[in-house]
Coordinates of C-alpha atoms in Angstrom, one line a residue:
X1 CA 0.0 0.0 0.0
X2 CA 1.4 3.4 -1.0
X3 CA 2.0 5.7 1.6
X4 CA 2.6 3.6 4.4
X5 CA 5.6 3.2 6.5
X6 CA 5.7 -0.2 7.8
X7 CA 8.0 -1.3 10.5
X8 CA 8.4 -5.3 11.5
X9 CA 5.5 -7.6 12.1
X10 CA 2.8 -4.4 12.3
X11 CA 2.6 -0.8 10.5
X12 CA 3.0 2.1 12.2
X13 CA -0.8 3.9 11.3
X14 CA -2.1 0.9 13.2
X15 CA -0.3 2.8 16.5
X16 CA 2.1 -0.3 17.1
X17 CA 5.0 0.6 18.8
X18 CA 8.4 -1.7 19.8
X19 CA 8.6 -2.0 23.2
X20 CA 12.1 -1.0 24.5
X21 CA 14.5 -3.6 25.3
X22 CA 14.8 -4.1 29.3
X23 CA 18.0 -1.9 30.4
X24 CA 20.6 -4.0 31.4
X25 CA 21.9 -3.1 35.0
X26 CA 25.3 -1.7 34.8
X27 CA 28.0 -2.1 38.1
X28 CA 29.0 0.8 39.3
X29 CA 32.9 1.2 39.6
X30 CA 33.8 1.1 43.5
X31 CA 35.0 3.9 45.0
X32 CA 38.2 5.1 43.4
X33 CA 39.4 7.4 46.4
X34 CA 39.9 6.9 50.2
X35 CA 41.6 7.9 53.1
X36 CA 42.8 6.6 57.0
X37 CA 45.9 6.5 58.7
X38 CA 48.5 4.7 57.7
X39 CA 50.7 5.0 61.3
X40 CA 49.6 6.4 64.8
X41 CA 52.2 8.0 66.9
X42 CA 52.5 7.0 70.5
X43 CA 51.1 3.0 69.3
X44 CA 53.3 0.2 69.9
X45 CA 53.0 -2.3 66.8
X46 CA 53.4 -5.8 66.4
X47 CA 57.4 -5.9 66.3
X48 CA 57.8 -3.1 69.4
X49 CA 58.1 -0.2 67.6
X50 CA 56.5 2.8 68.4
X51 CA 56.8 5.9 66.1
X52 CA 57.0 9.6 67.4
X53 CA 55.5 12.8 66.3
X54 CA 57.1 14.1 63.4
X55 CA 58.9 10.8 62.5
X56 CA 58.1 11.3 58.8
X57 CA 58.5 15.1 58.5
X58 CA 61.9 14.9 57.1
X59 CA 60.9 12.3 54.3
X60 CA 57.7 14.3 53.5
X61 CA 59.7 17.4 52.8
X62 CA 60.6 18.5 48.7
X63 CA 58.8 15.1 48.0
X64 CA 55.4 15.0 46.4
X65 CA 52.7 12.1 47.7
X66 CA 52.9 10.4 44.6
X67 CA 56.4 9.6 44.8
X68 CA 55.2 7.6 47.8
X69 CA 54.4 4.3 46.3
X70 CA 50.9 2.3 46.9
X71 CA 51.4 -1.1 47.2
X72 CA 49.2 -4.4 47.7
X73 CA 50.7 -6.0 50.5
X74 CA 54.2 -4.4 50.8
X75 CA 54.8 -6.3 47.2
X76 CA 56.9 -3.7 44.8
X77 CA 55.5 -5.9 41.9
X78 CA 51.8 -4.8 43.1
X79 CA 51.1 -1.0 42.7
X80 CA 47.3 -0.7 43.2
X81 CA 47.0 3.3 42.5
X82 CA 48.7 6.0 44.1
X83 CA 48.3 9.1 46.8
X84 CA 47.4 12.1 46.4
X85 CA 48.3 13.7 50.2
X86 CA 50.4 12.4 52.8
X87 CA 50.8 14.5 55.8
X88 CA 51.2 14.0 59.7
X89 CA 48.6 15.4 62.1
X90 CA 48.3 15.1 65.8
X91 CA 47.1 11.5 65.5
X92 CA 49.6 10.1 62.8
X93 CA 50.3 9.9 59.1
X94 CA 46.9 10.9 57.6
X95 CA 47.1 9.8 53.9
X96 CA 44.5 10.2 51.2
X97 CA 45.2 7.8 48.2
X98 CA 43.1 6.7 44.6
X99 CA 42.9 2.9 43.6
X100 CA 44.2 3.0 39.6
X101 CA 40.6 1.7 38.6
X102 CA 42.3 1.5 35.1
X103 CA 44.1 -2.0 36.2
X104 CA 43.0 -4.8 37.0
X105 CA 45.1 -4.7 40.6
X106 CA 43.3 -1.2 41.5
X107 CA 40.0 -2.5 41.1
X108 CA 40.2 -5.4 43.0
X109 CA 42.0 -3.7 45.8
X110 CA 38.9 -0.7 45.7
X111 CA 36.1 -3.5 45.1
X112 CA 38.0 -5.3 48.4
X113 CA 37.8 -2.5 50.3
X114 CA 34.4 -1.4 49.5
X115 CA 33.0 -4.4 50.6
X116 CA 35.2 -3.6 54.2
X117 CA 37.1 -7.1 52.6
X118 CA 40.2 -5.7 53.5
X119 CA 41.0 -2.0 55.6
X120 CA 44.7 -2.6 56.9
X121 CA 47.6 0.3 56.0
X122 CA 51.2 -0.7 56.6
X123 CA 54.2 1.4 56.0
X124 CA 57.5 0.3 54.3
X125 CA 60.5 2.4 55.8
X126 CA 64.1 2.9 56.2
X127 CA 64.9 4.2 59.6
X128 CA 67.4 7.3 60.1
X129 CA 67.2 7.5 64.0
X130 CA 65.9 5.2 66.5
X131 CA 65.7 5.5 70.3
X132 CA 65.8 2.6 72.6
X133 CA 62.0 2.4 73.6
X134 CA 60.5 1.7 76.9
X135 CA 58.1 -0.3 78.3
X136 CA 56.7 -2.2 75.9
X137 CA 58.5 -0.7 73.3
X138 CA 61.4 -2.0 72.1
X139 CA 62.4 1.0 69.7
X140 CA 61.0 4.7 69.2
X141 CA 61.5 5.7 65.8
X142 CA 62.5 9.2 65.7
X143 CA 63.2 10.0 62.1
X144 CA 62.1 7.6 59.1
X145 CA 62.4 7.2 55.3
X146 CA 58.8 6.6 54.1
X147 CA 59.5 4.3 51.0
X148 CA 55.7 3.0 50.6
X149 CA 52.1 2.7 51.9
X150 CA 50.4 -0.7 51.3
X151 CA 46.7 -1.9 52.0
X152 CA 47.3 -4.7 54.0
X153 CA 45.3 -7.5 55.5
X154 CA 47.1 -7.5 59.1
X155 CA 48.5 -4.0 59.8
X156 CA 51.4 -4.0 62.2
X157 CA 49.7 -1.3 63.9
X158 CA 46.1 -1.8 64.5
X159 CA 44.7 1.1 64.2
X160 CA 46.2 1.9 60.9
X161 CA 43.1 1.9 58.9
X162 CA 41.1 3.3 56.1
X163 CA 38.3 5.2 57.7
X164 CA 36.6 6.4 54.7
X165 CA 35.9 5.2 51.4
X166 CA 34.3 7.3 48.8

């Protein structure tokens, strides 16, 4: 028939419309940035060490946060994304970092965390000056290297956490 404009199975003067295809649910991403402590001054850890205020200051000078490496698990073959701000505060080393969502590595380490899977932060150091600790701590770490910040599943402190995701 002249005139008409027919579409599949029904023409469209006869009102038929497709109906639209369901929409497929789409994951969102997890959360690409977070932040915690990654040390607490004044806390014994597992191996007797207990860092003091302004341990890091030295390190943290002339050197930007993303020359700080993020690791998975302390393991140098493992980056996971990087940090954006790493400073000390009364509490500690307050540290604000970004999974690489762009590798396979950063997203499982933001999907782990997320789902509160995994929330530990461990430092990797050199130390520069040490004090003989007392009590229950058998060193005082005056002046450190920071070399790297890992998530890890047991921190050696236990308060270094992430505290917010997001």
């Amino acid at each position: 028939m002249a005139g008409r404009i027919e579409t599949r199975g029904a023409t469209a003067a006869a009102g038929y419309r497709h109906p639209a295809p369901p929409m497929a649910a789409v994951p969102m991403p997890p959360p690409a940035r977070f932040s915690g402590y990654a040390a607490i001054f004044g806390e014994v850890d597992l191996s007797g060490d207990r860092i003091e205020p302004g341990a890091f200051a030295a390190s943290l000078i002339g050197r930007r946060a993303s020359e700080v490496r993020m690791l998975w698990q302390h393991d140098p073959a493992r980056p996971v994304g990087r940090w954006i701000e790493i400073a000390e505060d009364r509490t500690g080393l307050k540290v604000t970092g970004e999974f690489a969502l762009d590798t396979a590595g950063g997203r499982e380490a933001a999907a782990l965390a997320a789902a509160g899977a995994i929330d530990g932060l461990s430092i990797g150091f050199r130390t520069r000056l040490a004090r003989r600790g007392s009590g229950s701590a058998r060193r005082r770490l005056v002046t450190v290297d920071l070399w790297e910040i890992s998530l890890v599943t047991f921190p050696m402190q236990a308060k270094a956490r992430l505290t917010v995701i997001g």
